[in-house]
Amino acid sequence: MNKIDLGWHSFFEKAFQPYQNEDGWVAGRVSLEHKHMYRVQTESGEMLAEISGKMRHNALRREDYPAVGDWVVLSLREGEQRAVIHAVLPRRSKFSRKVAGQVTEEQIVATNVDTVFLVSALNQDFNVRRIERYLVLAWESGANPVIVLSKADLCENPDELAEEVAAVAIGVPIHIISSAEHRGLDALARYITQGQTVALLGSSGVGKSTLVNHIYGRDILNIGDIRADDDKGKHTTTHRELILLPDGGILIDTPGMRELQLWSASEGLSTSFQDIEEVAEQCFFQDCKHENEPKCAVKAALDTGTLAAERFQSYVKLQKELAYLARKEDKGLQAAEKAKWKKIHQSLKSQPHR
Ligand SMILES: Nc1nc2c(ncn2[C@@H]2O[C@H](COP(=O)(O)OP(=O)(O)O)[C@@H](O)[C@H]2O)c(=O)[nH]1
Ligand SMILES: [Mg+2]
Ligand SMILES: [Zn+2]
């Protein structure tokens, strides 16, 4: 396996330069994350790797640790399929969400992704607002979003629903597919060429793993079996996994996310809701909240119906969520900074006096 097939790029080549004179140090790509262990793909094969003590010591935040899709700097242990990770190379893109639950912490879903397939099933779970939410994070990630509407075989009017999506996903390609009927899959192939990384994101049960198997041409992932009363399937994918396709191209299958909570994404919000932000530029007051201000262009657009009320509500809601997150994150950063200094003071104290 050569590095190009693994997604190597001149960007990483440059970032790796400071390490290339170290004896036996190579670059590898993280394909699976275990607890404290990583499965890494290299030119000399697949191996298990641990991060070095120094790296662990210096790591402060989630983003300082490797994630699936990362290129890392490794030293190989002679004669063993084991390695030590010394650094994470800078990321070209990073898809993050907030960890589930109350904790304000980043969860990195996948990195160095060229294209994200945002997969939604065309069944009773179909929800335009959820797609909007995914789009915000996808735009923020730096990867190109593509919307994949799956299970078309279960839907009477896929084109109508695709149009609804098009109205909230301006300029984003939309593909209608059915793995069951092998419909629309060829159109996806053009995104998955040699060295290109595509991550599949979407709620549990929408058919991501099934799609990976169809693209691969063989059942390499477990599929959630259909429960008697619906077609959602069991939650079988529990980890993120990078898969190398036989004809080149790299897929990252991610676990289903029941709730997708935003992680800092102000640019992603602006890109996703460009239509609204453009209208808002016409408001009389620059800091218009579009509530009761006079000469509010957004209100006018809502009144005439050129802007859909649901879309505006969704925008306001996501904006509030981001603002709330930013306040909490700020506090979290302060705490991390404090902890770091405490660590430094302690290590100074424990050094013998000279
Ligand atoms: N009817 C129909 N069912 C599908 C299709 N693709 C996947 N499924 C079923 O949906 C369930 C969940 O699929 P899975 O790939 O595990 O979803 P994931 O959680 O997104 O990875 C399984 O029972 C699949 O057989 C499709 O195109 N049509
Ligand atoms: Mg799955
Ligand atoms: Zn306004």
mmCIF file of C-alpha atoms and ligand atoms in Angstrom:
data_model
loop_
_atom_site.group_PDB
_atom_site.id
_atom_site.type_symbol
_atom_site.label_atom_id
_atom_site.label_comp_id
_atom_site.label_asym_id
_atom_site.label_seq_id
_atom_site.Cartn_x
_atom_site.Cartn_y
_atom_site.Cartn_z
ATOM 1 C CA MET A 1 0.000 0.000 0.000
ATOM 2 C CA ASN A 2 1.558 3.321 -0.962
ATOM 3 C CA LYS A 3 0.897 6.618 0.739
ATOM 4 C CA ILE A 4 -0.980 8.146 -2.200
ATOM 5 C CA ASP A 5 -3.554 5.360 -1.940
ATOM 6 C CA LEU A 6 -3.880 6.177 1.745
ATOM 7 C CA GLY A 7 -4.683 9.811 0.982
ATOM 8 C CA TRP A 8 -1.200 11.361 1.231
ATOM 9 C CA HIS A 9 -0.884 14.868 -0.158
ATOM 10 C CA SER A 10 1.790 17.535 -0.683
ATOM 11 C CA PHE A 11 0.283 19.333 2.317
ATOM 12 C CA PHE A 12 1.321 16.422 4.574
ATOM 13 C CA GLU A 13 4.651 16.016 2.819
ATOM 14 C CA LYS A 14 5.531 19.542 3.898
ATOM 15 C CA ALA A 15 4.284 19.046 7.424
ATOM 16 C CA PHE A 16 6.357 15.869 7.728
ATOM 17 C CA GLN A 17 9.659 17.525 6.735
ATOM 18 C CA PRO A 18 10.829 18.318 10.288
ATOM 19 C CA TYR A 19 10.602 14.608 11.129
ATOM 20 C CA GLN A 20 12.100 13.016 8.052
ATOM 21 C CA ASN A 21 15.681 12.924 9.305
ATOM 22 C CA GLU A 22 14.772 11.003 12.432
ATOM 23 C CA ASP A 23 15.919 7.434 11.980
ATOM 24 C CA GLY A 24 13.049 5.053 11.346
ATOM 25 C CA TRP A 25 10.279 7.622 11.601
ATOM 26 C CA VAL A 26 7.475 7.314 9.090
ATOM 27 C CA ALA A 27 4.000 8.679 8.495
ATOM 28 C CA GLY A 28 0.900 6.544 8.891
ATOM 29 C CA ARG A 29 -2.834 7.060 8.827
ATOM 30 C CA VAL A 30 -5.107 6.260 11.755
ATOM 31 C CA SER A 31 -7.825 3.828 10.690
ATOM 32 C CA LEU A 32 -9.362 2.893 14.026
ATOM 33 C CA GLU A 33 -9.354 4.244 17.534
ATOM 34 C CA HIS A 34 -9.384 1.869 20.481
ATOM 35 C CA LYS A 35 -9.037 2.970 24.067
ATOM 36 C CA HIS A 36 -5.484 4.401 24.231
ATOM 37 C CA MET A 37 -4.550 2.413 21.119
ATOM 38 C CA TYR A 38 -4.736 3.206 17.457
ATOM 39 C CA ARG A 39 -4.756 1.053 14.382
ATOM 40 C CA VAL A 40 -2.541 2.721 11.811
ATOM 41 C CA GLN A 41 -2.020 2.078 8.086
ATOM 42 C CA THR A 42 1.516 2.552 6.793
ATOM 43 C CA GLU A 43 3.510 1.675 3.714
ATOM 44 C CA SER A 44 4.834 -1.319 5.619
ATOM 45 C CA GLY A 45 1.366 -2.501 6.555
ATOM 46 C CA GLU A 46 -1.128 -2.160 9.338
ATOM 47 C CA MET A 47 0.004 -1.847 12.958
ATOM 48 C CA LEU A 48 -1.069 -0.987 16.443
ATOM 49 C CA ALA A 49 0.285 2.222 17.889
ATOM 50 C CA GLU A 50 0.361 4.052 21.189
ATOM 51 C CA ILE A 51 1.103 7.697 21.728
ATOM 52 C CA SER A 52 4.460 8.566 23.259
ATOM 53 C CA GLY A 53 4.752 9.650 26.879
ATOM 54 C CA LYS A 54 5.923 13.076 25.817
ATOM 55 C CA MET A 55 2.972 13.557 23.541
ATOM 56 C CA ARG A 56 0.553 12.431 26.230
ATOM 57 C CA HIS A 57 2.160 14.865 28.649
ATOM 58 C CA ASN A 58 1.782 17.798 26.285
ATOM 59 C CA ALA A 59 -1.719 17.011 25.110
ATOM 60 C CA LEU A 60 -4.290 19.335 26.585
ATOM 61 C CA ARG A 61 -7.381 19.080 24.510
ATOM 62 C CA ARG A 62 -9.155 16.474 22.453
ATOM 63 C CA GLU A 63 -7.755 17.930 19.265
ATOM 64 C CA ASP A 64 -4.195 17.237 20.466
ATOM 65 C CA TYR A 65 -4.860 13.487 20.282
ATOM 66 C CA PRO A 66 -5.090 11.425 17.101
ATOM 67 C CA ALA A 67 -8.456 10.710 15.521
ATOM 68 C CA VAL A 68 -9.603 8.490 12.679
ATOM 69 C CA GLY A 69 -8.322 9.915 9.399
ATOM 70 C CA ASP A 70 -5.272 11.597 10.927
ATOM 71 C CA TRP A 71 -1.794 11.337 9.537
ATOM 72 C CA VAL A 72 0.581 10.692 12.425
ATOM 73 C CA VAL A 73 4.370 10.541 12.853
ATOM 74 C CA LEU A 74 5.457 7.074 13.964
ATOM 75 C CA SER A 75 8.567 5.244 15.014
ATOM 76 C CA LEU A 76 8.382 1.577 14.212
ATOM 77 C CA ARG A 77 9.499 -1.043 16.644
ATOM 78 C CA GLU A 78 11.928 -3.396 14.962
ATOM 79 C CA GLY A 79 10.446 -6.767 14.090
ATOM 80 C CA GLU A 80 7.053 -6.039 15.616
ATOM 81 C CA GLN A 81 3.871 -4.730 14.070
ATOM 82 C CA ARG A 82 3.856 -2.070 16.767
ATOM 83 C CA ALA A 83 4.618 1.613 16.689
ATOM 84 C CA VAL A 84 4.801 4.751 18.804
ATOM 85 C CA ILE A 85 3.003 7.931 17.737
ATOM 86 C CA HIS A 86 5.030 11.118 18.249
ATOM 87 C CA ALA A 87 2.853 13.740 16.600
ATOM 88 C CA VAL A 88 -0.314 14.395 14.660
ATOM 89 C CA LEU A 89 0.272 16.190 11.362
ATOM 90 C CA PRO A 90 -1.908 19.269 10.788
ATOM 91 C CA ARG A 91 -5.386 18.460 9.515
ATOM 92 C CA ARG A 92 -6.775 19.482 6.155
ATOM 93 C CA SER A 93 -10.296 19.092 7.474
ATOM 94 C CA LYS A 94 -11.919 18.021 10.719
ATOM 95 C CA PHE A 95 -15.522 17.022 11.356
ATOM 96 C CA SER A 96 -16.418 17.499 15.023
ATOM 97 C CA ARG A 97 -19.507 17.417 17.139
ATOM 98 C CA LYS A 98 -20.113 17.894 20.829
ATOM 99 C CA VAL A 99 -19.935 14.648 22.818
ATOM 100 C CA ALA A 100 -23.372 13.340 23.711
ATOM 101 C CA GLY A 101 -24.760 14.385 27.079
ATOM 102 C CA GLN A 102 -24.040 17.364 29.318
ATOM 103 C CA VAL A 103 -20.266 17.583 29.002
ATOM 104 C CA THR A 104 -18.945 20.389 26.796
ATOM 105 C CA GLU A 105 -16.254 18.496 24.967
ATOM 106 C CA GLU A 106 -15.280 18.030 21.364
ATOM 107 C CA GLN A 107 -15.676 14.689 19.671
ATOM 108 C CA ILE A 108 -13.685 14.381 16.474
ATOM 109 C CA VAL A 109 -15.664 12.194 14.130
ATOM 110 C CA ALA A 110 -13.213 12.116 11.217
ATOM 111 C CA THR A 111 -10.320 14.138 9.848
ATOM 112 C CA ASN A 112 -8.662 14.798 6.497
ATOM 113 C CA VAL A 113 -11.901 14.104 4.709
ATOM 114 C CA ASP A 114 -12.370 15.393 1.162
ATOM 115 C CA THR A 115 -16.081 14.721 0.832
ATOM 116 C CA VAL A 116 -18.744 13.974 3.428
ATOM 117 C CA PHE A 117 -21.774 11.975 2.446
ATOM 118 C CA LEU A 118 -24.609 13.205 4.650
ATOM 119 C CA VAL A 119 -26.868 10.170 4.552
ATOM 120 C CA SER A 120 -30.583 10.460 5.322
ATOM 121 C CA ALA A 121 -33.185 7.780 4.747
ATOM 122 C CA LEU A 122 -36.267 8.501 2.659
ATOM 123 C CA ASN A 123 -38.601 6.989 5.227
ATOM 124 C CA GLN A 124 -40.696 8.262 8.139
ATOM 125 C CA ASP A 125 -37.548 9.600 9.819
ATOM 126 C CA PHE A 126 -36.859 11.994 6.971
ATOM 127 C CA ASN A 127 -36.245 15.441 8.444
ATOM 128 C CA VAL A 128 -35.030 18.529 6.627
ATOM 129 C CA ARG A 129 -34.098 20.283 9.869
ATOM 130 C CA ARG A 130 -31.712 17.473 10.759
ATOM 131 C CA ILE A 131 -30.067 17.768 7.352
ATOM 132 C CA GLU A 132 -29.608 21.499 7.990
ATOM 133 C CA ARG A 133 -27.825 20.676 11.237
ATOM 134 C CA TYR A 134 -25.497 18.204 9.537
ATOM 135 C CA LEU A 135 -24.739 20.752 6.856
ATOM 136 C CA VAL A 136 -23.594 23.350 9.372
ATOM 137 C CA LEU A 137 -21.008 20.930 10.758
ATOM 138 C CA ALA A 138 -20.036 19.679 7.316
ATOM 139 C CA TRP A 139 -19.330 23.190 6.030
ATOM 140 C CA GLU A 140 -17.383 23.945 9.178
ATOM 141 C CA SER A 141 -15.265 20.804 8.731
ATOM 142 C CA GLY A 142 -13.639 22.016 5.548
ATOM 143 C CA ALA A 143 -14.778 18.978 3.561
ATOM 144 C CA ASN A 144 -17.273 19.186 0.698
ATOM 145 C CA PRO A 145 -20.765 18.037 1.620
ATOM 146 C CA VAL A 146 -22.819 15.764 -0.604
ATOM 147 C CA ILE A 147 -26.328 14.792 0.397
ATOM 148 C CA VAL A 148 -27.237 11.145 -0.045
ATOM 149 C CA LEU A 149 -30.920 10.284 0.274
ATOM 150 C CA SER A 150 -31.033 6.550 0.929
ATOM 151 C CA LYS A 151 -33.676 3.805 0.858
ATOM 152 C CA ALA A 152 -35.470 5.303 -2.144
ATOM 153 C CA ASP A 153 -37.216 1.947 -2.491
ATOM 154 C CA LEU A 154 -39.256 2.812 0.601
ATOM 155 C CA CYS A 155 -40.435 6.162 -0.732
ATOM 156 C CA GLU A 156 -43.168 7.088 -3.196
ATOM 157 C CA ASN A 157 -41.980 10.613 -3.973
ATOM 158 C CA PRO A 158 -38.190 10.805 -3.638
ATOM 159 C CA ASP A 159 -37.923 13.712 -6.075
ATOM 160 C CA GLU A 160 -40.304 15.864 -4.029
ATOM 161 C CA LEU A 161 -38.312 15.272 -0.865
ATOM 162 C CA ALA A 162 -35.077 15.958 -2.729
ATOM 163 C CA GLU A 163 -36.509 19.319 -3.733
ATOM 164 C CA GLU A 164 -37.276 20.136 -0.111
ATOM 165 C CA VAL A 165 -33.671 19.358 0.688
ATOM 166 C CA ALA A 166 -32.391 21.436 -2.212
ATOM 167 C CA ALA A 167 -34.157 24.474 -0.746
ATOM 168 C CA VAL A 168 -32.055 24.263 2.443
ATOM 169 C CA ALA A 169 -28.850 22.944 0.882
ATOM 170 C CA ILE A 170 -28.031 25.584 -1.663
ATOM 171 C CA GLY A 171 -25.352 24.456 -4.084
ATOM 172 C CA VAL A 172 -24.900 21.044 -2.459
ATOM 173 C CA PRO A 173 -25.129 17.973 -4.743
ATOM 174 C CA ILE A 174 -28.012 15.660 -3.870
ATOM 175 C CA HIS A 175 -28.157 11.984 -4.802
ATOM 176 C CA ILE A 176 -31.093 9.631 -4.434
ATOM 177 C CA ILE A 177 -30.015 6.041 -3.887
ATOM 178 C CA SER A 178 -31.232 2.618 -2.911
ATOM 179 C CA SER A 179 -28.720 -0.006 -1.888
ATOM 180 C CA ALA A 180 -31.514 -2.584 -1.889
ATOM 181 C CA GLU A 181 -32.269 -1.924 -5.561
ATOM 182 C CA HIS A 182 -28.727 -0.903 -6.478
ATOM 183 C CA ARG A 183 -30.047 2.445 -7.653
ATOM 184 C CA GLY A 184 -27.972 5.628 -7.894
ATOM 185 C CA LEU A 185 -24.762 4.087 -6.582
ATOM 186 C CA ASP A 186 -22.707 4.643 -9.731
ATOM 187 C CA ALA A 187 -23.141 8.397 -9.410
ATOM 188 C CA LEU A 188 -21.375 8.255 -6.030
ATOM 189 C CA ALA A 189 -18.287 6.587 -7.488
ATOM 190 C CA ARG A 190 -16.916 9.836 -8.886
ATOM 191 C CA TYR A 191 -16.290 11.163 -5.363
ATOM 192 C CA ILE A 192 -14.345 8.093 -4.289
ATOM 193 C CA THR A 193 -11.391 8.077 -6.653
ATOM 194 C CA GLN A 194 -7.799 7.136 -5.787
ATOM 195 C CA GLY A 195 -6.500 8.889 -2.683
ATOM 196 C CA GLN A 196 -9.820 10.629 -1.994
ATOM 197 C CA THR A 197 -11.344 10.253 1.455
ATOM 198 C CA VAL A 198 -15.105 10.125 1.850
ATOM 199 C CA ALA A 199 -16.764 9.993 5.277
ATOM 200 C CA LEU A 200 -20.316 8.740 5.720
ATOM 201 C CA LEU A 201 -22.344 10.562 8.332
ATOM 202 C CA GLY A 202 -25.924 10.218 9.367
ATOM 203 C CA SER A 203 -28.263 8.802 11.978
ATOM 204 C CA SER A 204 -28.056 5.198 12.944
ATOM 205 C CA GLY A 205 -29.960 2.889 10.607
ATOM 206 C CA VAL A 206 -29.987 5.074 7.492
ATOM 207 C CA GLY A 207 -27.935 2.498 5.603
ATOM 208 C CA LYS A 208 -24.363 3.799 5.809
ATOM 209 C CA SER A 209 -22.693 0.437 6.383
ATOM 210 C CA THR A 210 -24.865 -1.184 3.719
ATOM 211 C CA LEU A 211 -23.712 1.479 1.282
ATOM 212 C CA VAL A 212 -20.056 0.884 2.207
ATOM 213 C CA ASN A 213 -20.509 -2.819 1.534
ATOM 214 C CA HIS A 214 -22.083 -2.121 -1.856
ATOM 215 C CA ILE A 215 -19.310 0.251 -2.851
ATOM 216 C CA TYR A 216 -16.657 -2.177 -1.630
ATOM 217 C CA GLY A 217 -18.342 -5.005 -3.470
ATOM 218 C CA ARG A 218 -18.221 -7.349 -0.481
ATOM 219 C CA ASP A 219 -19.702 -7.471 3.024
ATOM 220 C CA ILE A 220 -16.920 -6.054 5.133
ATOM 221 C CA LEU A 221 -19.104 -4.285 7.699
ATOM 222 C CA ASN A 222 -21.902 -5.595 9.855
ATOM 223 C CA ILE A 223 -25.361 -4.387 9.014
ATOM 224 C CA GLY A 224 -28.037 -3.734 11.578
ATOM 225 C CA ASP A 225 -30.797 -6.306 11.069
ATOM 226 C CA ILE A 226 -34.273 -5.033 10.429
ATOM 227 C CA ARG A 227 -36.376 -5.075 13.540
ATOM 228 C CA ALA A 228 -39.851 -6.508 13.140
ATOM 229 C CA ASP A 229 -41.649 -3.193 13.342
ATOM 230 C CA ASP A 230 -39.444 -0.788 11.430
ATOM 231 C CA ASP A 231 -36.478 -0.569 9.102
ATOM 232 C CA LYS A 232 -34.082 1.207 11.417
ATOM 233 C CA GLY A 233 -31.841 -1.716 12.169
ATOM 234 C CA LYS A 234 -29.755 -2.325 15.261
ATOM 235 C CA HIS A 235 -26.929 -0.047 16.215
ATOM 236 C CA THR A 236 -24.106 -2.157 14.919
ATOM 237 C CA THR A 237 -21.403 0.332 14.024
ATOM 238 C CA THR A 238 -19.870 1.330 17.305
ATOM 239 C CA HIS A 239 -16.647 2.858 16.108
ATOM 240 C CA ARG A 240 -15.297 4.938 13.309
ATOM 241 C CA GLU A 241 -13.406 2.987 10.777
ATOM 242 C CA LEU A 242 -11.302 3.869 7.778
ATOM 243 C CA ILE A 243 -11.690 1.445 4.898
ATOM 244 C CA LEU A 244 -9.359 1.180 1.924
ATOM 245 C CA LEU A 245 -11.222 0.291 -1.241
ATOM 246 C CA PRO A 246 -9.748 -2.275 -3.632
ATOM 247 C CA ASP A 247 -9.782 0.227 -6.529
ATOM 248 C CA GLY A 248 -8.310 3.118 -4.537
ATOM 249 C CA GLY A 249 -10.404 5.573 -2.575
ATOM 250 C CA ILE A 250 -10.945 5.627 1.166
ATOM 251 C CA LEU A 251 -14.212 5.453 3.096
ATOM 252 C CA ILE A 252 -14.778 6.347 6.739
ATOM 253 C CA ASP A 253 -17.843 4.718 8.261
ATOM 254 C CA THR A 254 -19.026 6.418 11.422
ATOM 255 C CA PRO A 255 -21.325 5.250 14.175
ATOM 256 C CA GLY A 256 -24.909 6.411 14.078
ATOM 257 C CA MET A 257 -25.551 9.561 16.011
ATOM 258 C CA ARG A 258 -28.903 9.786 17.663
ATOM 259 C CA GLU A 259 -28.491 13.433 18.451
ATOM 260 C CA LEU A 260 -26.049 15.556 16.569
ATOM 261 C CA GLN A 261 -24.988 18.382 18.839
ATOM 262 C CA LEU A 262 -23.117 21.248 17.317
ATOM 263 C CA TRP A 263 -19.496 21.969 18.026
ATOM 264 C CA SER A 264 -18.123 25.460 17.322
ATOM 265 C CA ALA A 265 -19.258 26.247 13.800
ATOM 266 C CA SER A 266 -19.899 29.917 13.223
ATOM 267 C CA GLU A 267 -18.485 29.829 9.700
ATOM 268 C CA GLY A 268 -20.387 26.663 8.945
ATOM 269 C CA LEU A 269 -23.569 28.386 10.067
ATOM 270 C CA SER A 270 -22.898 31.363 7.818
ATOM 271 C CA THR A 271 -22.201 29.179 4.797
ATOM 272 C CA SER A 272 -25.253 27.017 5.387
ATOM 273 C CA PHE A 273 -27.548 29.976 5.861
ATOM 274 C CA GLN A 274 -26.039 32.304 3.307
ATOM 275 C CA ASP A 275 -29.517 33.018 1.947
ATOM 276 C CA ILE A 276 -30.610 34.478 5.293
ATOM 277 C CA GLU A 277 -27.377 36.328 5.961
ATOM 278 C CA GLU A 278 -27.612 37.995 2.560
ATOM 279 C CA VAL A 279 -31.130 39.230 3.312
ATOM 280 C CA ALA A 280 -30.005 40.414 6.754
ATOM 281 C CA GLU A 281 -27.419 42.679 5.152
ATOM 282 C CA GLN A 282 -30.334 44.752 3.884
ATOM 283 C CA CYS A 283 -31.683 45.401 7.409
ATOM 284 C CA PHE A 284 -31.568 49.049 8.433
ATOM 285 C CA PHE A 285 -29.692 48.352 11.670
ATOM 286 C CA GLN A 286 -26.419 46.548 11.296
ATOM 287 C CA ASP A 287 -26.962 44.645 14.532
ATOM 288 C CA CYS A 288 -30.621 43.936 13.762
ATOM 289 C CA LYS A 289 -31.942 40.972 15.752
ATOM 290 C CA HIS A 290 -34.855 40.644 13.339
ATOM 291 C CA GLU A 291 -37.292 40.893 16.221
ATOM 292 C CA ASN A 292 -39.073 44.239 16.419
ATOM 293 C CA GLU A 293 -36.693 46.610 14.704
ATOM 294 C CA PRO A 294 -38.035 48.888 11.987
ATOM 295 C CA LYS A 295 -36.962 48.358 8.370
ATOM 296 C CA CYS A 296 -35.989 44.763 9.020
ATOM 297 C CA ALA A 297 -35.383 42.995 5.706
ATOM 298 C CA VAL A 298 -35.642 39.551 7.291
ATOM 299 C CA LYS A 299 -39.107 40.314 8.681
ATOM 300 C CA ALA A 300 -40.121 41.589 5.282
ATOM 301 C CA ALA A 301 -38.867 38.403 3.612
ATOM 302 C CA LEU A 302 -40.765 36.314 6.156
ATOM 303 C CA ASP A 303 -43.941 38.346 5.536
ATOM 304 C CA THR A 304 -43.797 37.971 1.784
ATOM 305 C CA GLY A 305 -42.838 34.316 2.119
ATOM 306 C CA THR A 306 -39.562 34.556 0.207
ATOM 307 C CA LEU A 307 -37.977 33.242 3.395
ATOM 308 C CA ALA A 308 -39.616 30.195 5.002
ATOM 309 C CA ALA A 309 -40.463 30.653 8.684
ATOM 310 C CA GLU A 310 -39.201 27.153 9.562
ATOM 311 C CA ARG A 311 -35.852 27.860 8.004
ATOM 312 C CA PHE A 312 -35.475 31.129 9.867
ATOM 313 C CA GLN A 313 -36.456 29.458 13.165
ATOM 314 C CA SER A 314 -33.914 26.762 12.512
ATOM 315 C CA TYR A 315 -31.239 29.403 11.903
ATOM 316 C CA VAL A 316 -32.064 31.210 15.150
ATOM 317 C CA LYS A 317 -32.072 27.958 17.080
ATOM 318 C CA LEU A 318 -28.690 26.817 15.764
ATOM 319 C CA GLN A 319 -27.250 30.266 16.361
ATOM 320 C CA LYS A 320 -28.390 30.191 20.001
ATOM 321 C CA GLU A 321 -26.981 26.724 20.431
ATOM 322 C CA LEU A 322 -23.590 27.909 19.155
ATOM 323 C CA ALA A 323 -23.589 30.968 21.384
ATOM 324 C CA TYR A 324 -24.377 28.833 24.423
ATOM 325 C CA LEU A 325 -21.633 26.395 23.484
ATOM 326 C CA ALA A 326 -19.108 29.216 23.036
ATOM 327 C CA ARG A 327 -19.791 30.472 26.563
ATOM 328 C CA LYS A 328 -19.376 27.002 28.049
ATOM 329 C CA GLU A 329 -16.290 26.277 25.983
ATOM 330 C CA ASP A 330 -14.697 29.464 27.181
ATOM 331 C CA LYS A 331 -15.024 28.288 30.769
ATOM 332 C CA GLY A 332 -13.675 24.876 29.792
ATOM 333 C CA LEU A 333 -10.599 26.449 28.222
ATOM 334 C CA GLN A 334 -9.908 28.509 31.311
ATOM 335 C CA ALA A 335 -10.064 25.357 33.413
ATOM 336 C CA ALA A 336 -7.721 23.490 31.048
ATOM 337 C CA GLU A 337 -5.242 26.353 31.153
ATOM 338 C CA LYS A 338 -5.293 26.311 34.956
ATOM 339 C CA ALA A 339 -4.742 22.559 35.015
ATOM 340 C CA LYS A 340 -1.778 22.928 32.690
ATOM 341 C CA TRP A 341 -0.047 25.462 34.928
ATOM 342 C CA LYS A 342 -0.719 23.329 37.943
ATOM 343 C CA LYS A 343 0.973 20.409 36.171
ATOM 344 C CA ILE A 344 3.988 22.583 35.313
ATOM 345 C CA HIS A 345 4.333 23.907 38.870
ATOM 346 C CA GLN A 346 4.130 20.420 40.283
ATOM 347 C CA SER A 347 6.836 19.098 37.985
ATOM 348 C CA LEU A 348 9.055 22.067 38.919
ATOM 349 C CA LYS A 349 8.555 21.406 42.606
ATOM 350 C CA SER A 350 9.359 17.707 42.254
ATOM 351 C CA GLN A 351 12.725 18.455 40.643
ATOM 352 C CA PRO A 352 15.623 18.234 43.110
ATOM 353 C CA HIS A 353 17.182 21.560 44.164
ATOM 354 C CA ARG A 354 20.620 22.213 42.845
HETATM 355 N N1 LIG B 1 -35.275 -0.899 2.249
HETATM 356 C C1 LIG B 1 -33.969 -0.622 2.341
HETATM 357 N N2 LIG B 1 -33.309 -0.960 3.473
HETATM 358 C C2 LIG B 1 -32.009 -0.673 3.560
HETATM 359 C C3 LIG B 1 -31.294 -0.031 2.500
HETATM 360 N N3 LIG B 1 -30.026 0.154 2.894
HETATM 361 C C4 LIG B 1 -29.931 -0.363 4.142
HETATM 362 N N4 LIG B 1 -31.123 -0.886 4.546
HETATM 363 C C5 LIG B 1 -31.424 -1.554 5.834
HETATM 364 O O1 LIG B 1 -31.378 -0.609 6.881
HETATM 365 C C6 LIG B 1 -30.879 -1.208 8.075
HETATM 366 C C7 LIG B 1 -29.700 -0.407 8.641
HETATM 367 O O2 LIG B 1 -28.620 -0.451 7.728
HETATM 368 P P1 LIG B 1 -27.140 -0.114 8.158
HETATM 369 O O3 LIG B 1 -26.339 -0.134 6.903
HETATM 370 O O4 LIG B 1 -26.684 -0.974 9.283
HETATM 371 O O5 LIG B 1 -27.307 1.396 8.669
HETATM 372 P P2 LIG B 1 -26.219 2.322 9.422
HETATM 373 O O6 LIG B 1 -26.563 2.283 10.865
HETATM 374 O O7 LIG B 1 -26.450 3.680 8.830
HETATM 375 O O8 LIG B 1 -24.877 1.785 9.108
HETATM 376 C C8 LIG B 1 -30.488 -2.625 7.692
HETATM 377 O O9 LIG B 1 -31.530 -3.465 8.073
HETATM 378 C C9 LIG B 1 -30.362 -2.571 6.188
HETATM 379 O O10 LIG B 1 -30.626 -3.808 5.587
HETATM 380 C C10 LIG B 1 -32.026 0.298 1.306
HETATM 381 O O11 LIG B 1 -31.523 0.849 0.320
HETATM 382 N N5 LIG B 1 -33.369 -0.014 1.297
HETATM 383 MG MG MG B 2 -23.387 1.238 10.427
HETATM 384 ZN ZN ZN B 3 -33.467 42.484 10.582
#
